[in-house]
XYZ file of N, CA, C and O in Angstrom:
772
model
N 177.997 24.653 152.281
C 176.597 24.270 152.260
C 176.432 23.025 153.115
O 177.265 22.121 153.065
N 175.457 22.977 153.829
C 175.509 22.345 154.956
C 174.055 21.012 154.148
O 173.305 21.227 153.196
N 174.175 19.658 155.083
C 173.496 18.985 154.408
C 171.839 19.166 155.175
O 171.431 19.203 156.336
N 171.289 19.237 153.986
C 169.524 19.293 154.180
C 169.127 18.431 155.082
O 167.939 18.420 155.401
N 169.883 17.696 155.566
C 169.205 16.823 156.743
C 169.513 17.740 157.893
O 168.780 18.325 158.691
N 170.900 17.686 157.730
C 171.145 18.685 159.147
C 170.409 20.041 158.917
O 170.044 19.945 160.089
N 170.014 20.868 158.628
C 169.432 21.919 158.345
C 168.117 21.374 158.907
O 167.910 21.855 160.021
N 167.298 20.652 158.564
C 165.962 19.713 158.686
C 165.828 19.351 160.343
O 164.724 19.375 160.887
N 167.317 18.945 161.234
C 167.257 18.121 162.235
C 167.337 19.845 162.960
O 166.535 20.069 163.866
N 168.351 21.056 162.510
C 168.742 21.787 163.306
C 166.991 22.842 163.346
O 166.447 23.291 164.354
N 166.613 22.929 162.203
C 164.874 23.754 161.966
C 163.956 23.840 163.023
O 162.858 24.369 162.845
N 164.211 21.349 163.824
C 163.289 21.124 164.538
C 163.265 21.788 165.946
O 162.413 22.391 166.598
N 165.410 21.180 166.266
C 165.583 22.060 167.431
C 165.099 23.364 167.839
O 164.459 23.582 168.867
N 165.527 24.419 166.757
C 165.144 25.504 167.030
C 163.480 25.665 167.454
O 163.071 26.404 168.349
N 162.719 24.878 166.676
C 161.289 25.262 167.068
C 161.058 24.951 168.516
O 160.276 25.494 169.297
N 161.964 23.889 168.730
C 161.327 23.369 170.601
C 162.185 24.068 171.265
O 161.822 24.249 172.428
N 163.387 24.633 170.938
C 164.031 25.682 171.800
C 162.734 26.621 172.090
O 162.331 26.632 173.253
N 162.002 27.465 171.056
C 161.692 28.535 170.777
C 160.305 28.754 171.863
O 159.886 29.650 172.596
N 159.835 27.153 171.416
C 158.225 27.066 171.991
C 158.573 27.181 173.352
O 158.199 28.131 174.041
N 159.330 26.181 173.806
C 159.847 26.286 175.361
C 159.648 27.472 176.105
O 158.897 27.852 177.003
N 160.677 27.977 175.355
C 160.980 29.540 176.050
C 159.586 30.407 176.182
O 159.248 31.138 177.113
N 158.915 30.115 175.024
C 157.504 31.101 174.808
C 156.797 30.439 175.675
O 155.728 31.018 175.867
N 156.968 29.001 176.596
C 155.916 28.456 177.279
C 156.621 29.276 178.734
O 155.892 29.866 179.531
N 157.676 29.217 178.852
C 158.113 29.578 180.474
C 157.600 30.998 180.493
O 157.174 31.199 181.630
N 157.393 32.487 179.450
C 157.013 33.678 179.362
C 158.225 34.212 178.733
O 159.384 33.802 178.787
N 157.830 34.976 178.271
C 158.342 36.790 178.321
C 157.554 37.375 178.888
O 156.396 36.963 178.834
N 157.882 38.628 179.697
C 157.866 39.676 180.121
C 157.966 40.937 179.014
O 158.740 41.869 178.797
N 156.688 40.394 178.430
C 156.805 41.532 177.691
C 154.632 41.394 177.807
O 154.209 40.240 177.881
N 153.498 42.617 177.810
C 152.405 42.751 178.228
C 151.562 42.417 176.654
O 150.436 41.920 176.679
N 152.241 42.749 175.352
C 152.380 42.363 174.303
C 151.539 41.089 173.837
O 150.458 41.074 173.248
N 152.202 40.202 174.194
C 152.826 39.052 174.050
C 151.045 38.072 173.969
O 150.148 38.071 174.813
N 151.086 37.613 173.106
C 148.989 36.902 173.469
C 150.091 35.488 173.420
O 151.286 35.330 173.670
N 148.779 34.447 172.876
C 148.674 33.328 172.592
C 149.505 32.966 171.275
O 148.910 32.960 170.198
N 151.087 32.615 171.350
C 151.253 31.821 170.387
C 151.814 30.975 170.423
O 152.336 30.441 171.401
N 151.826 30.511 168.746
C 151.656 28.694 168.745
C 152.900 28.953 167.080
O 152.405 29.434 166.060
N 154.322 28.578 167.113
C 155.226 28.039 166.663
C 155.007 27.280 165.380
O 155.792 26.354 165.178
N 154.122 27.500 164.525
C 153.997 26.253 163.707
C 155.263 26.067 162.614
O 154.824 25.370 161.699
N 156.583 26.403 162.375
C 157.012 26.033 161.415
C 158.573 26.833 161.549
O 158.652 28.054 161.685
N 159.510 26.126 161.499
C 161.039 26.531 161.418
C 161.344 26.342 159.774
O 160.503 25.792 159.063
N 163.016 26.999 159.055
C 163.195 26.789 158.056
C 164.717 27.699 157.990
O 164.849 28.904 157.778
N 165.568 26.870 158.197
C 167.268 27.180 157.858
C 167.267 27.084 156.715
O 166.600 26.360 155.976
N 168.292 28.079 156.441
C 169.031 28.354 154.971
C 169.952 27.268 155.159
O 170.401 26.985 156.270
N 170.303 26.532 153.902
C 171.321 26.007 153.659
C 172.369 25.833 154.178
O 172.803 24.707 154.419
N 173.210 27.315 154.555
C 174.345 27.699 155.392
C 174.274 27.793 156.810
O 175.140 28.133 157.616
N 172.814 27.349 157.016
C 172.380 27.294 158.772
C 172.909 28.669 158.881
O 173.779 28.671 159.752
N 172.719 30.039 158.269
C 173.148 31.343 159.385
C 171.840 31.806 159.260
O 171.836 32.796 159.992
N 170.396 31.658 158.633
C 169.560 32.637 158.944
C 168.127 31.291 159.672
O 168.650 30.193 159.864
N 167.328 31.307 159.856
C 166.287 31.100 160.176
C 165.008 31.971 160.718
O 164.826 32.788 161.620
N 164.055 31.235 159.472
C 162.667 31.968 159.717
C 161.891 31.366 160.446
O 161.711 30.227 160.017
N 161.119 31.664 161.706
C 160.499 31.413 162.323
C 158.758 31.845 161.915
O 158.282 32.979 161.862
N 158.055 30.512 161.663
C 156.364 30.757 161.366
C 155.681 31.196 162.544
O 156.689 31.088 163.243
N 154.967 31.529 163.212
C 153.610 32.145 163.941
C 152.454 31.966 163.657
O 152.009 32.055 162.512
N 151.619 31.608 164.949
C 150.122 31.921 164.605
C 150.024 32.620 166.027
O 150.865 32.561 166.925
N 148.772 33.317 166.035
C 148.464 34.300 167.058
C 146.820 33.785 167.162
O 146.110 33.938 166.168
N 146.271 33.189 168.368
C 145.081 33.118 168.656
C 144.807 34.399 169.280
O 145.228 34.651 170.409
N 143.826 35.572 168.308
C 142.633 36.220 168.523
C 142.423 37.114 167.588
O 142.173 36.735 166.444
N 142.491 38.553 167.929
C 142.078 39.605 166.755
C 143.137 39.882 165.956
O 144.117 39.154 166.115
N 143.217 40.876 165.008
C 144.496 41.188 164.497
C 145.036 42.204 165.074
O 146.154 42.475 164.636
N 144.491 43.130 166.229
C 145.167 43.851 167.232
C 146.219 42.956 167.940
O 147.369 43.365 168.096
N 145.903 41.984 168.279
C 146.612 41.246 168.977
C 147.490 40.394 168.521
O 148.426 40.062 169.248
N 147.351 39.865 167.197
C 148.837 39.349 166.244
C 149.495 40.765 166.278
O 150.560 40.779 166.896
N 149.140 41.823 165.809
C 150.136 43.028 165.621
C 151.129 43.353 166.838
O 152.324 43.649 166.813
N 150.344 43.216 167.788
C 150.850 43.376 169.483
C 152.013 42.197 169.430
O 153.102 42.589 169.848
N 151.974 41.027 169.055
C 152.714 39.970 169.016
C 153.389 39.885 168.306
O 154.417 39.369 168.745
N 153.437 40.157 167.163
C 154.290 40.574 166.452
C 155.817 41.261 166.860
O 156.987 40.883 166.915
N 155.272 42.136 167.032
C 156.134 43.358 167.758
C 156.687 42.906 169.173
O 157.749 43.412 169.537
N 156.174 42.167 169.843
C 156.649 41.814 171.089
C 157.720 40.558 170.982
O 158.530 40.156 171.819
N 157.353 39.960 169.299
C 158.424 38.721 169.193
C 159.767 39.678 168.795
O 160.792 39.665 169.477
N 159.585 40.552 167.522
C 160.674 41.315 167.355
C 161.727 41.725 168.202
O 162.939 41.550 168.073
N 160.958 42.407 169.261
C 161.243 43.335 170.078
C 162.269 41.690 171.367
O 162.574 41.998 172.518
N 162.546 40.403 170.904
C 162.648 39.738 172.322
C 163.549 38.898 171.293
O 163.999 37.801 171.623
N 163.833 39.555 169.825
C 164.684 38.075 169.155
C 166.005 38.176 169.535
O 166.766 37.620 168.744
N 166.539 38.711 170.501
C 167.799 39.135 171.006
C 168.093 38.130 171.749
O 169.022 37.356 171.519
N 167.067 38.043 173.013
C 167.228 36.872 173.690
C 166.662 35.508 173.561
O 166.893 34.537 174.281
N 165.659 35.612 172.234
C 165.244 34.201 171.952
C 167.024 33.586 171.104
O 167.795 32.702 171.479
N 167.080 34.296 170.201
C 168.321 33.953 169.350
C 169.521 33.585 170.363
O 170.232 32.688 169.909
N 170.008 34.179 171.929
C 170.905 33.739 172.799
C 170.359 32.439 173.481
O 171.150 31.749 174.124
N 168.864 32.020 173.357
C 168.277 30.885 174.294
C 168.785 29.666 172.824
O 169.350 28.577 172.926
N 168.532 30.056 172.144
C 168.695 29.031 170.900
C 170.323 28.351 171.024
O 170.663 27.172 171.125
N 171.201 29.689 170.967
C 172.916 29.600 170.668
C 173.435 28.535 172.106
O 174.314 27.677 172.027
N 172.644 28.866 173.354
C 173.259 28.087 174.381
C 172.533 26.487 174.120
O 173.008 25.496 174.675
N 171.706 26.433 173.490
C 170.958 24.874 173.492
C 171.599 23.956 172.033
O 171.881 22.764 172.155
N 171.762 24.643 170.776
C 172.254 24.210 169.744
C 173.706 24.008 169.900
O 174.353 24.851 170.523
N 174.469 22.628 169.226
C 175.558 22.671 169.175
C 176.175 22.974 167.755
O 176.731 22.121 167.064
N 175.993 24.411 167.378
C 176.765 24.650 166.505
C 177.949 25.502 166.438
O 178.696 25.603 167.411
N 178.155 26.106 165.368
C 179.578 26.789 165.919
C 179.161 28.455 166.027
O 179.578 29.143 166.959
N 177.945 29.216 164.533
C 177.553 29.954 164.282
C 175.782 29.662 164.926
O 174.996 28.756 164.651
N 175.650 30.759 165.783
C 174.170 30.906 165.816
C 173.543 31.488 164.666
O 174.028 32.432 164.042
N 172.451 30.915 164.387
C 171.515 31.629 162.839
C 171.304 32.905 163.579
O 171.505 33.080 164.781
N 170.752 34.016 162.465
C 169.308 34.689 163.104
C 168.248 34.524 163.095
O 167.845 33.423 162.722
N 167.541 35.289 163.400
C 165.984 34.764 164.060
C 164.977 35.636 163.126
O 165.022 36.844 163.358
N 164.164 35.262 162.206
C 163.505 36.351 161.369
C 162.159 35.681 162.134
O 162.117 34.450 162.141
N 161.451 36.155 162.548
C 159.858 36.046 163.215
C 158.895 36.525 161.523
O 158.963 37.575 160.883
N 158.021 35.184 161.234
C 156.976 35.532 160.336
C 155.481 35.300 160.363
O 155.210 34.403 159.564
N 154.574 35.696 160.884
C 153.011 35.782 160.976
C 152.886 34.930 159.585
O 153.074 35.399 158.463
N 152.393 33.059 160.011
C 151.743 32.508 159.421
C 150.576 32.994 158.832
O 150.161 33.963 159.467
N 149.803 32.678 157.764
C 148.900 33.078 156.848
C 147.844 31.133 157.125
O 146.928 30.656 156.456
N 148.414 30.694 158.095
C 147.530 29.747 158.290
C 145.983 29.807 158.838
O 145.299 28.891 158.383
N 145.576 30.338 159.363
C 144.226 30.759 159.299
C 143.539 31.255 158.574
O 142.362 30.932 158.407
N 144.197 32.253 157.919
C 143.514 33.146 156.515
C 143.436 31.761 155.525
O 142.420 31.860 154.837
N 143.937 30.906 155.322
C 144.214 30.043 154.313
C 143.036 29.090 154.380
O 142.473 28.589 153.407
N 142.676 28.869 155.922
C 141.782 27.949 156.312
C 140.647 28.290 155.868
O 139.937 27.604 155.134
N 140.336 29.695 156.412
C 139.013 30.470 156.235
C 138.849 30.373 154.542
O 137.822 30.156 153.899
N 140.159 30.599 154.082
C 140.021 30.709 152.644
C 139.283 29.800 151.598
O 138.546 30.083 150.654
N 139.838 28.357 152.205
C 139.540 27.053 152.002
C 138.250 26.580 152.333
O 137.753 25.906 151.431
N 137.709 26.689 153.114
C 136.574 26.590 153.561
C 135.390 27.418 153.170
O 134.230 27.035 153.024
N 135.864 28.566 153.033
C 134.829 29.509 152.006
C 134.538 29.059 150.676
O 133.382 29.258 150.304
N 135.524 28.354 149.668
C 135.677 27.958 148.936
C 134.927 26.561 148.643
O 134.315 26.259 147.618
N 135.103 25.892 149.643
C 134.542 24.702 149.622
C 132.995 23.947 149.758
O 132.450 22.899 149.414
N 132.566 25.648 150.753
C 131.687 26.145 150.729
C 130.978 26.509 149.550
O 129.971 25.865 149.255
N 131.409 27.565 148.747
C 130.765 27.484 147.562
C 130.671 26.623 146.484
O 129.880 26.832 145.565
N 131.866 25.094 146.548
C 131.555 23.956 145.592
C 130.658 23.308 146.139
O 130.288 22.357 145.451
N 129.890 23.477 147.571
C 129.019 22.464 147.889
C 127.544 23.387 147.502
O 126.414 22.958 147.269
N 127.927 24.449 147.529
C 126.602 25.330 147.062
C 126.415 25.003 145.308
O 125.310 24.604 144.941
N 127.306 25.152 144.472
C 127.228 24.360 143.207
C 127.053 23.343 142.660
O 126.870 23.113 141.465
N 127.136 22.220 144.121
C 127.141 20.994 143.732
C 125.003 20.430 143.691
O 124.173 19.845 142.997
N 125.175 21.205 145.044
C 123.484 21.100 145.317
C 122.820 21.998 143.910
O 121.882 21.438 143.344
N 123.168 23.021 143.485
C 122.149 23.585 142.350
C 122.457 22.760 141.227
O 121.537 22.719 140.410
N 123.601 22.002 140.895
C 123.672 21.506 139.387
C 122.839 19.855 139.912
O 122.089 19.208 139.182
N 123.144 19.568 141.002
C 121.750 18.416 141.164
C 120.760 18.393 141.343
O 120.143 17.329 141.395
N 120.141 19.692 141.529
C 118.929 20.029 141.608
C 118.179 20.204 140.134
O 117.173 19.605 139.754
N 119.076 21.348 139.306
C 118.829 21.118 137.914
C 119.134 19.620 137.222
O 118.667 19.222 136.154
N 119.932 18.986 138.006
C 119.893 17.519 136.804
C 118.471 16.817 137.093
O 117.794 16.342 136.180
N 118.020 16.790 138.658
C 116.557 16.410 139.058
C 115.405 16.737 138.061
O 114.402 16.066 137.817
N 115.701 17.639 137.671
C 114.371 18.264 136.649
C 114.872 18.100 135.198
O 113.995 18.346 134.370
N 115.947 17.781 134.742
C 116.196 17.960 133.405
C 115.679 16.487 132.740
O 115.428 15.418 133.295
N 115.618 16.946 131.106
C 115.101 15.647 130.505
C 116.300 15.759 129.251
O 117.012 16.723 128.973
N 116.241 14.502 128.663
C 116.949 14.247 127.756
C 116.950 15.008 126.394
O 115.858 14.927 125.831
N 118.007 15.814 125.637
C 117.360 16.146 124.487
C 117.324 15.321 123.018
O 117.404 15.918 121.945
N 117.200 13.957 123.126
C 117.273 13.440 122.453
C 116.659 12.224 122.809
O 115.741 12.157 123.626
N 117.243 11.066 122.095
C 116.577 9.764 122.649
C 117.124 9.751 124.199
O 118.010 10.502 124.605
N 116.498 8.848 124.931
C 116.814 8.480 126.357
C 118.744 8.012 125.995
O 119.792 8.453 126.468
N 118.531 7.253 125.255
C 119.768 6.151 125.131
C 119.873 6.692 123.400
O 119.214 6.155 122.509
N 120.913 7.941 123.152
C 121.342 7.675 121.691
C 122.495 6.301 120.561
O 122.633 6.140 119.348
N 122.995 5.702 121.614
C 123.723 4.494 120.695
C 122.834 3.755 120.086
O 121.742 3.379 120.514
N 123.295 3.569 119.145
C 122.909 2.527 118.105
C 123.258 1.267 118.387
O 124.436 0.982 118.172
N 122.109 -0.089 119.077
C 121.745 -0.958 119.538
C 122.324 -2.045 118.603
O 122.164 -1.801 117.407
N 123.178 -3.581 119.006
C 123.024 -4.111 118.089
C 122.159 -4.715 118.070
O 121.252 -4.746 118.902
N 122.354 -5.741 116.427
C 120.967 -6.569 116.539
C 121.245 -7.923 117.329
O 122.247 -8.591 117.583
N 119.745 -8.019 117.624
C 119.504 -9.275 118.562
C 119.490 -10.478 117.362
O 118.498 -10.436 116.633
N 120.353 -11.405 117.116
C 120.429 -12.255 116.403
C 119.719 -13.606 116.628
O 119.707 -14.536 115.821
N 118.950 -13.571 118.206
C 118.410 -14.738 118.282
C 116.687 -14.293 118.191
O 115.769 -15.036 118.538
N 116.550 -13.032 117.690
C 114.830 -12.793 117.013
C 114.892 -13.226 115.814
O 114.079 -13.996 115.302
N 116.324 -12.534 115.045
C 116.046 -12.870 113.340
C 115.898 -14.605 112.948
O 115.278 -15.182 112.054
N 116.911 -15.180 114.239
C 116.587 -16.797 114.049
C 114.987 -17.314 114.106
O 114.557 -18.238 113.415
N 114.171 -16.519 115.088
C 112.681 -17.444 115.278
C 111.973 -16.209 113.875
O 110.891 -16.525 113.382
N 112.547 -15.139 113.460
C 111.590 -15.231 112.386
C 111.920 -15.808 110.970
O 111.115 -15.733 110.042
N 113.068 -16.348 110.868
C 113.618 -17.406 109.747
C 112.734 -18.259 110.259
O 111.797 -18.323 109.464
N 112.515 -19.082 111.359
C 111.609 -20.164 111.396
C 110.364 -20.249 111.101
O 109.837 -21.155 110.454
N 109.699 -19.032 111.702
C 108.543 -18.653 111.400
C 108.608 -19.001 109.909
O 108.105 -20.110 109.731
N 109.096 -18.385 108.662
C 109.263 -18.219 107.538
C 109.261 -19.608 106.994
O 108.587 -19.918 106.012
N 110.169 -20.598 107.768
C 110.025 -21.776 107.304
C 108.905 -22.788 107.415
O 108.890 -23.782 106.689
N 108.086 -22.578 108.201
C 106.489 -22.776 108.648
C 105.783 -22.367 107.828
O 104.845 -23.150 107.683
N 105.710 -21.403 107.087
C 105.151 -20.643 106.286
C 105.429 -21.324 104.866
O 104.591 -21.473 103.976
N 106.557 -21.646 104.837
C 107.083 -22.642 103.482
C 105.804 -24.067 103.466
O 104.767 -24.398 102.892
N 106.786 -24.550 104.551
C 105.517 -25.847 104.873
C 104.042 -25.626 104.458
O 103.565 -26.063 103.411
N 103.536 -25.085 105.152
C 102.254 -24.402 104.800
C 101.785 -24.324 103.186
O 100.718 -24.625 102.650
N 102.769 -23.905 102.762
C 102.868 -23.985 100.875
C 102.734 -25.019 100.158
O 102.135 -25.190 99.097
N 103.421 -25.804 100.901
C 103.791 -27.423 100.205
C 102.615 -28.435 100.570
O 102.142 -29.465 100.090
N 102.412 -27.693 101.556
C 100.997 -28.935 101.324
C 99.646 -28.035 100.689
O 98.495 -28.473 100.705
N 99.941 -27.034 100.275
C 98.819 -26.526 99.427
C 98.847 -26.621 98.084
O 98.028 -26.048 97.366
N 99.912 -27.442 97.602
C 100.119 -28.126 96.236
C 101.734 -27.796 95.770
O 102.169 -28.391 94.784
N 102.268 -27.207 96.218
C 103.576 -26.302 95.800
C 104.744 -27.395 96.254
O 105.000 -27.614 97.438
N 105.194 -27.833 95.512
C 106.855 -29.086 95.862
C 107.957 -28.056 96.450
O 108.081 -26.885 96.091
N 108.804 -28.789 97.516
C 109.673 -27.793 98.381
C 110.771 -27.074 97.043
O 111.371 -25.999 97.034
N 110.689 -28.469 95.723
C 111.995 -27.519 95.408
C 111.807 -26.595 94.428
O 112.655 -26.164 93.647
N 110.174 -26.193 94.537
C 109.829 -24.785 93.581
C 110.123 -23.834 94.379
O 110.227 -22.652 94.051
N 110.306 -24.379 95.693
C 110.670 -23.044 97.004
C 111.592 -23.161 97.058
O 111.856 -22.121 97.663
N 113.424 -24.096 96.778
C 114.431 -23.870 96.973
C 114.875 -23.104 95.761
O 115.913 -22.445 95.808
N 113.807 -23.185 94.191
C 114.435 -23.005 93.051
C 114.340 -21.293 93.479
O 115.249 -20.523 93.166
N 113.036 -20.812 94.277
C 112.851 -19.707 94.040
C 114.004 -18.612 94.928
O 114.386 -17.516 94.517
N 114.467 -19.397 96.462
C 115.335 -19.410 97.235
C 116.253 -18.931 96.292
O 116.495 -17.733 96.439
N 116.928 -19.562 95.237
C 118.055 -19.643 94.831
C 118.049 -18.816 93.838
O 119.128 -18.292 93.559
N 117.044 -18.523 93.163
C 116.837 -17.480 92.192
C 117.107 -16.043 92.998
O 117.551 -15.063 92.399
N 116.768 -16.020 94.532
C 116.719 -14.679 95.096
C 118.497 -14.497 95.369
O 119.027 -13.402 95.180
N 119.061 -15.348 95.692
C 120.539 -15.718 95.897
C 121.099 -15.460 94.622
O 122.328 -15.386 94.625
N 120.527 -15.300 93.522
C 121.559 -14.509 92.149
C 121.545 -13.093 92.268
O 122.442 -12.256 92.164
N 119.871 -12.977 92.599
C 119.825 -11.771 92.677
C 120.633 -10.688 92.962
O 121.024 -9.700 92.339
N 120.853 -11.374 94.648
C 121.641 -10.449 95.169
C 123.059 -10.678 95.127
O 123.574 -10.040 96.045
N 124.433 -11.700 94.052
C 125.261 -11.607 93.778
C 125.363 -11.269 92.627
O 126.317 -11.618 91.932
N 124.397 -10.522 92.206
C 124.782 -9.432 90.944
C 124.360 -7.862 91.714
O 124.386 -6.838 91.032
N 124.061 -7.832 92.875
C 123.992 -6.575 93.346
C 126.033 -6.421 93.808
O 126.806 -5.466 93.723
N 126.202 -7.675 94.213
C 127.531 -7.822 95.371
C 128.467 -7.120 94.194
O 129.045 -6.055 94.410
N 128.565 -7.851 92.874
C 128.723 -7.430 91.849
C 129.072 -6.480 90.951
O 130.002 -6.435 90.145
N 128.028 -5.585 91.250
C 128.010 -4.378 90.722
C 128.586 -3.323 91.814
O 128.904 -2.230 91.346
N 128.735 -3.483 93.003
C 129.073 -2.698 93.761
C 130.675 -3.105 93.994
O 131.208 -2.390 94.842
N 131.278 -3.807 93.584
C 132.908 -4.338 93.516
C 133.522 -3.950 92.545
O 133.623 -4.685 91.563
N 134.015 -2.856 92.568
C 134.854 -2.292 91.041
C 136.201 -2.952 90.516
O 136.742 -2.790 89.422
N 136.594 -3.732 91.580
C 137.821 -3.944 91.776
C 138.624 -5.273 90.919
O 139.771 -5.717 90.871
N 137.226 -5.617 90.262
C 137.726 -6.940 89.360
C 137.046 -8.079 89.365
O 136.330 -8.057 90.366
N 136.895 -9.068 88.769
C 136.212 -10.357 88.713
C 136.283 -11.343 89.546
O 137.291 -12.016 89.332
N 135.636 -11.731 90.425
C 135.790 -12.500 91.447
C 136.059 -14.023 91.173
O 135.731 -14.628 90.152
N 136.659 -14.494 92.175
C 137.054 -15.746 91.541
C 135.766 -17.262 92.013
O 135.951 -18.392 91.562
């Protein structure tokens, strides 16, 4: 087993061997527009797959196809004289799926932008089914302060209408039992100290 780097360094060679050769021609009538996109050695460096793309119809990848097949005899001898190895790989020729993939992608992407525009179009028109804002707000602690004051104005107000402040603290304080016999009754847990 040969190391993944070398496999990695020998993949690249082969592709610029390959393109080369496909740039000088074959002689074959076959043969369209192609473009090399992708090498890939086995481990043992004896096989290699060669990727393809074919610019035009699919008459003409098929034509190319067949015209790479039909020439891996002497692409695989252009490779063996340029590589320094000991074993030449073989040559498996494979019709990339990179265009179909594109189209694929793009169709696709296409229809999330078609979903994206109708669910914002419906959020444009939609209304809340509930309150605007359902959380529960806290309280503003600096209102309850000005209406304690208020309240204490209101005391004043008392006291000079004949009433002494500490019939208003007695009553204050009477309301303050009140509610530690409510605290009281709601504490099962024992007698407070």
């Amino acid at each position: 087993m040969a190391d993944p780097a070398r496999a990695a360094k020998m993949a690249d060679r082969i592709k610029v061997i390959i393109a080369k050769r496909l740039e000088r021609g074959i002689k074959d009538p076959r043969m369209g527009f192609v473009t090399i996109t992708d090498v890939r050695v086995t481990g043992d460096l004896q096989h290699a797959s060669v990727f393809f793309t074919v610019y035009g119809t699919d008459e003409e990848r098929a034509d190319t196809a067949a015209a790479l097949k039909s020439a891996t005899g002497m692409l695989r001898s252009e490779v063996g004289k340029n590589i320094t190895a000991r074993l030449t790989p073989s040559l498996e020729f494979i019709a990339d799926g990179i265009p179909e993939n594109a189209a694929l992608i793009d169709s696709l992407l296409q229809e999330a932008r078609n979903r994206d525009l109708e669910v914002e179009s419906l959020a444009k028109s939609a209304s809340y089914a509930g309150d605007e804002d359902p959380y529960v707000k806290p309280r503003d602690f600096d209102d309850d302060e000005d209406d304690d004051d208020d309240d204490d104005d209101d005391d004043d107000v008392d006291s000079d209408a004949g009433e002494s402040d500490d019939e208003d603290d007695d009553l204050d304080g009477d309301d303050d039992e009140d509610e530690d016999d409510d605290d009281e009754a709601t504490f099962t847990s024992g007698p407070r100290p």
